[in-house]
mmCIF file of C-alpha atoms in Angstrom:
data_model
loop_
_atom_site.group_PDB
_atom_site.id
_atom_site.type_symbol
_atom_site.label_atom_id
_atom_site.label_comp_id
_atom_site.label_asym_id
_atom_site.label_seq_id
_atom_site.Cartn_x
_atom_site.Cartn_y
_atom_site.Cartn_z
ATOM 1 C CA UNK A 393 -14.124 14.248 10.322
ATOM 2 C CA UNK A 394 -16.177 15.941 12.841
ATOM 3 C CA UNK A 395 -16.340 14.744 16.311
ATOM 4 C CA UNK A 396 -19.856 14.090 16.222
ATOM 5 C CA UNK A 397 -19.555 12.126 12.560
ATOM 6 C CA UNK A 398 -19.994 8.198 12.172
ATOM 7 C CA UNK A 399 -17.909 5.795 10.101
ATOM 8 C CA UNK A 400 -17.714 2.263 9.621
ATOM 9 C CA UNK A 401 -15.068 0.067 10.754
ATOM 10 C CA UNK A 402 -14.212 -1.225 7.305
ATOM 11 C CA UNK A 403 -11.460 -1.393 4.877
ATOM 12 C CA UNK A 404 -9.617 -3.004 1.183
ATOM 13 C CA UNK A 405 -6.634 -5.165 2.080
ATOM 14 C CA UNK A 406 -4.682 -5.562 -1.509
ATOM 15 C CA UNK A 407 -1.864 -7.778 -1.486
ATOM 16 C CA UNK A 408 0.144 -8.804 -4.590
ATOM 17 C CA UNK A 409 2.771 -10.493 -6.069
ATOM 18 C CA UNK A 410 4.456 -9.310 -9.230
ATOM 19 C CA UNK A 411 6.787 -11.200 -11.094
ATOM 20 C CA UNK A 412 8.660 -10.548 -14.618
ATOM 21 C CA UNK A 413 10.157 -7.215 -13.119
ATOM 22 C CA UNK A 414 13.448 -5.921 -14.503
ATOM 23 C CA UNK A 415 15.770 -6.696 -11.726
ATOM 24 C CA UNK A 416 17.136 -3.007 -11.411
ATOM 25 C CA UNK A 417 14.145 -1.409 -11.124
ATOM 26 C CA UNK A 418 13.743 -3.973 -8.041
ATOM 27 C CA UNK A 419 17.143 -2.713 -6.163
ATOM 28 C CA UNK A 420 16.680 1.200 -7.132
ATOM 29 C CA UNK A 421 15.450 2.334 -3.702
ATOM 30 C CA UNK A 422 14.719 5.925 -5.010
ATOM 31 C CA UNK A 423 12.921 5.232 -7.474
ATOM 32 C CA UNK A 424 10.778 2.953 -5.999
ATOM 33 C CA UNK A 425 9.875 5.860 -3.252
ATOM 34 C CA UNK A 426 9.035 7.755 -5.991
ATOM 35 C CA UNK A 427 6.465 5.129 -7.594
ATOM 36 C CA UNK A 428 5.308 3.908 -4.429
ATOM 37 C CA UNK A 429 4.460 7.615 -3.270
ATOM 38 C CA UNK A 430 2.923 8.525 -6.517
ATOM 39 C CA UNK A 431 1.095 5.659 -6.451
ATOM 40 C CA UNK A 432 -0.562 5.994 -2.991
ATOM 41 C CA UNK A 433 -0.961 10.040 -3.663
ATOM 42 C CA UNK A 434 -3.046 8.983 -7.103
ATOM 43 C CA UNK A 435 -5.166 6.798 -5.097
ATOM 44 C CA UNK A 436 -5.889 10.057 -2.564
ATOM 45 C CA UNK A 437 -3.871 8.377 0.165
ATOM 46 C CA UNK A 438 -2.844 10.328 2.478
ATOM 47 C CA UNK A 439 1.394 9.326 2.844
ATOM 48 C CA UNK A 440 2.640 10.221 6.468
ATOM 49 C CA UNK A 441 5.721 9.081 6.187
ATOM 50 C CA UNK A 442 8.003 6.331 4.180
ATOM 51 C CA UNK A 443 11.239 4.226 5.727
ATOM 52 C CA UNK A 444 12.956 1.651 3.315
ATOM 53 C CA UNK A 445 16.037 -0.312 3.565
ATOM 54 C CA UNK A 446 18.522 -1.538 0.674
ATOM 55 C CA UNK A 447 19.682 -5.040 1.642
ATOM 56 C CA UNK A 448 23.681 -6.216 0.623
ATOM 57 C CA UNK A 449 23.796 -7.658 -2.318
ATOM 58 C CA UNK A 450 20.161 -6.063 -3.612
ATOM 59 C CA UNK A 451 16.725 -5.861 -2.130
ATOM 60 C CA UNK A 452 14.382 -3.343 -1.011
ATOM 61 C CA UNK A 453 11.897 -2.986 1.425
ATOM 62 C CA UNK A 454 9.987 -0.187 1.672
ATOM 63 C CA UNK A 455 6.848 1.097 4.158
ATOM 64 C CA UNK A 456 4.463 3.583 3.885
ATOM 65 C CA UNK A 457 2.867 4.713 6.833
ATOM 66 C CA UNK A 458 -0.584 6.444 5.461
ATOM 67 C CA UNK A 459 -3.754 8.247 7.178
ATOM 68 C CA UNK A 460 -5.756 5.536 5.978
ATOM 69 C CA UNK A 461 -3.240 2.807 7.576
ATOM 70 C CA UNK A 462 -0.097 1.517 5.520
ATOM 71 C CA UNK A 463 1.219 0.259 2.266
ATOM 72 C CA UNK A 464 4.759 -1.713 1.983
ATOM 73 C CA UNK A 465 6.861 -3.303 -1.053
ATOM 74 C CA UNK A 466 9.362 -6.120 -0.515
ATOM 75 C CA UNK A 467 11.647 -6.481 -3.843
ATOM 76 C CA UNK A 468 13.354 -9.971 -4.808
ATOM 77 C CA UNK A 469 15.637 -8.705 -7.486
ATOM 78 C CA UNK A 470 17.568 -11.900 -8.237
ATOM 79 C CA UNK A 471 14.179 -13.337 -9.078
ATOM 80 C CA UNK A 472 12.847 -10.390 -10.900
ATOM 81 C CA UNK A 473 9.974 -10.320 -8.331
ATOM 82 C CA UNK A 474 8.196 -8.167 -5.489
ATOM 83 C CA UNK A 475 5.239 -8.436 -2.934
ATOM 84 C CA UNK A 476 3.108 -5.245 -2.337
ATOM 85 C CA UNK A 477 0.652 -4.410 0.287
ATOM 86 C CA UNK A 478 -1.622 -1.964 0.264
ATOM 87 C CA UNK A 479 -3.905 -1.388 2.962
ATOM 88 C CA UNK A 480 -6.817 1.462 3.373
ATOM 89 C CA UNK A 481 -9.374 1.934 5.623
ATOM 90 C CA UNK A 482 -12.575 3.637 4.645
ATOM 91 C CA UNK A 483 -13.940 4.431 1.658
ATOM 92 C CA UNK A 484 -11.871 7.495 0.282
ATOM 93 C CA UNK A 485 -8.277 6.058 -0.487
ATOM 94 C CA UNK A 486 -8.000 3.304 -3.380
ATOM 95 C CA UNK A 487 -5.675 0.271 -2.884
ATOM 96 C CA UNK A 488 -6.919 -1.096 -6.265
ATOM 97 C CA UNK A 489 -5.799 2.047 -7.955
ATOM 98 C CA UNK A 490 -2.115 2.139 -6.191
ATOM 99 C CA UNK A 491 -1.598 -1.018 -7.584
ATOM 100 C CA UNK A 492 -2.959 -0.418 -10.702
ATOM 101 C CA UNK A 493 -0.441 2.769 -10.718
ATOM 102 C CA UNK A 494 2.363 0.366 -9.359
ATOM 103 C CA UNK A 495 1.716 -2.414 -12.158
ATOM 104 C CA UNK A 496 1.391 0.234 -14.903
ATOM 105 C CA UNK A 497 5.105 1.678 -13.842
ATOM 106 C CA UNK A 498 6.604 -1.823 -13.025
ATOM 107 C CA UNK A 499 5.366 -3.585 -16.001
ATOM 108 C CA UNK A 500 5.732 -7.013 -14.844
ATOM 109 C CA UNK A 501 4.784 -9.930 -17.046
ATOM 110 C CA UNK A 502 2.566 -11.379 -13.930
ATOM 111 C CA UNK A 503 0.538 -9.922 -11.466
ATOM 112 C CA UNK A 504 -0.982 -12.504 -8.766
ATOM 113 C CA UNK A 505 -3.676 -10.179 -6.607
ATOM 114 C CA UNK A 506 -6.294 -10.556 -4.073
ATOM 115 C CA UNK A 507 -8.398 -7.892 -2.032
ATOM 116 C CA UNK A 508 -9.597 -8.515 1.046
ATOM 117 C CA UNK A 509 -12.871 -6.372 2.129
ATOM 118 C CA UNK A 510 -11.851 -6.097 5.810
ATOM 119 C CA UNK A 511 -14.123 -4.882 9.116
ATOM 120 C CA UNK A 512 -17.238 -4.784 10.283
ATOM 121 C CA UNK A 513 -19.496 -2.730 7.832
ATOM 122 C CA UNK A 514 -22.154 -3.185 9.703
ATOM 123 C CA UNK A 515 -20.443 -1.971 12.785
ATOM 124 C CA UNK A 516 -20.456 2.205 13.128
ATOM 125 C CA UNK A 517 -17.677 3.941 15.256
ATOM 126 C CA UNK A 518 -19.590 6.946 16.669
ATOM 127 C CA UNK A 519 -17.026 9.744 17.454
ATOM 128 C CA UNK A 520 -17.542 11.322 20.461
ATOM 129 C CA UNK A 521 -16.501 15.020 21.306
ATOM 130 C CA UNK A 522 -13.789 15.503 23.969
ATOM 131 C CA UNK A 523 -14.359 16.116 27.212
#
């Protein structure tokens, strides 16, 4: 963006809960980086960087810190289950379309999802060169 471009203060908060998930996919820390990445790059986020922790017995959580803001996944796999949240501010990156990559890959027999339309639309952040 150039300094002297405008943009609204606005985003798409998805959050989900998917359930029906084979348990191994759920504790397979690699492979989940790969899916979640994949899934934020189809959905021209812009991935910055990605921590995750395996939890003793089996668990995952995972965060991806993105341009647009951040995504996460917190697996359950002793209940075959997960939360993801996937959030993207402005209009270029697509939260629906991570998780529809996500859901497509995980192939869970539920998917519970909401998205939240975030910010202030009608409120324009005027950028400002430096001085």
């Amino acid at each position: 963006m150039n300094h002297n471009d405008t943009c609204q203060f606005a985003g798409r908060h998805v959050v989900a809960e998917l359930t029906g998930v084979n348990p191994s996919l759920l504790d397979d820390e690699p492979r989940l980086r790969g899916l979640l990445h994949h899934a934020l790059t189809g959905a021209k986020a812009t991935v910055l960087h990605m921590v995750s922790h395996r939890f003793t017995p089996q668990g995952v959580t995972m965060l991806a810190l993105l341009s647009e803001s951040h995504a996460s996944i917190h697996t359950y796999p002793e209940a075959g289950s997960c939360f993801v949240d996937i959030f993207t501010c402005g209009h270029n990156a697509d939260p629906e379309c991570a998780l529809a990559s996500l859901v497509a890959a995980m192939r869970p027999s539920q998917v519970h999802r909401q998205t939240i339309d975030r910010g202030m639309p009608e409120h324009t952040l005027r950028r400002t060169p430096p001085s």
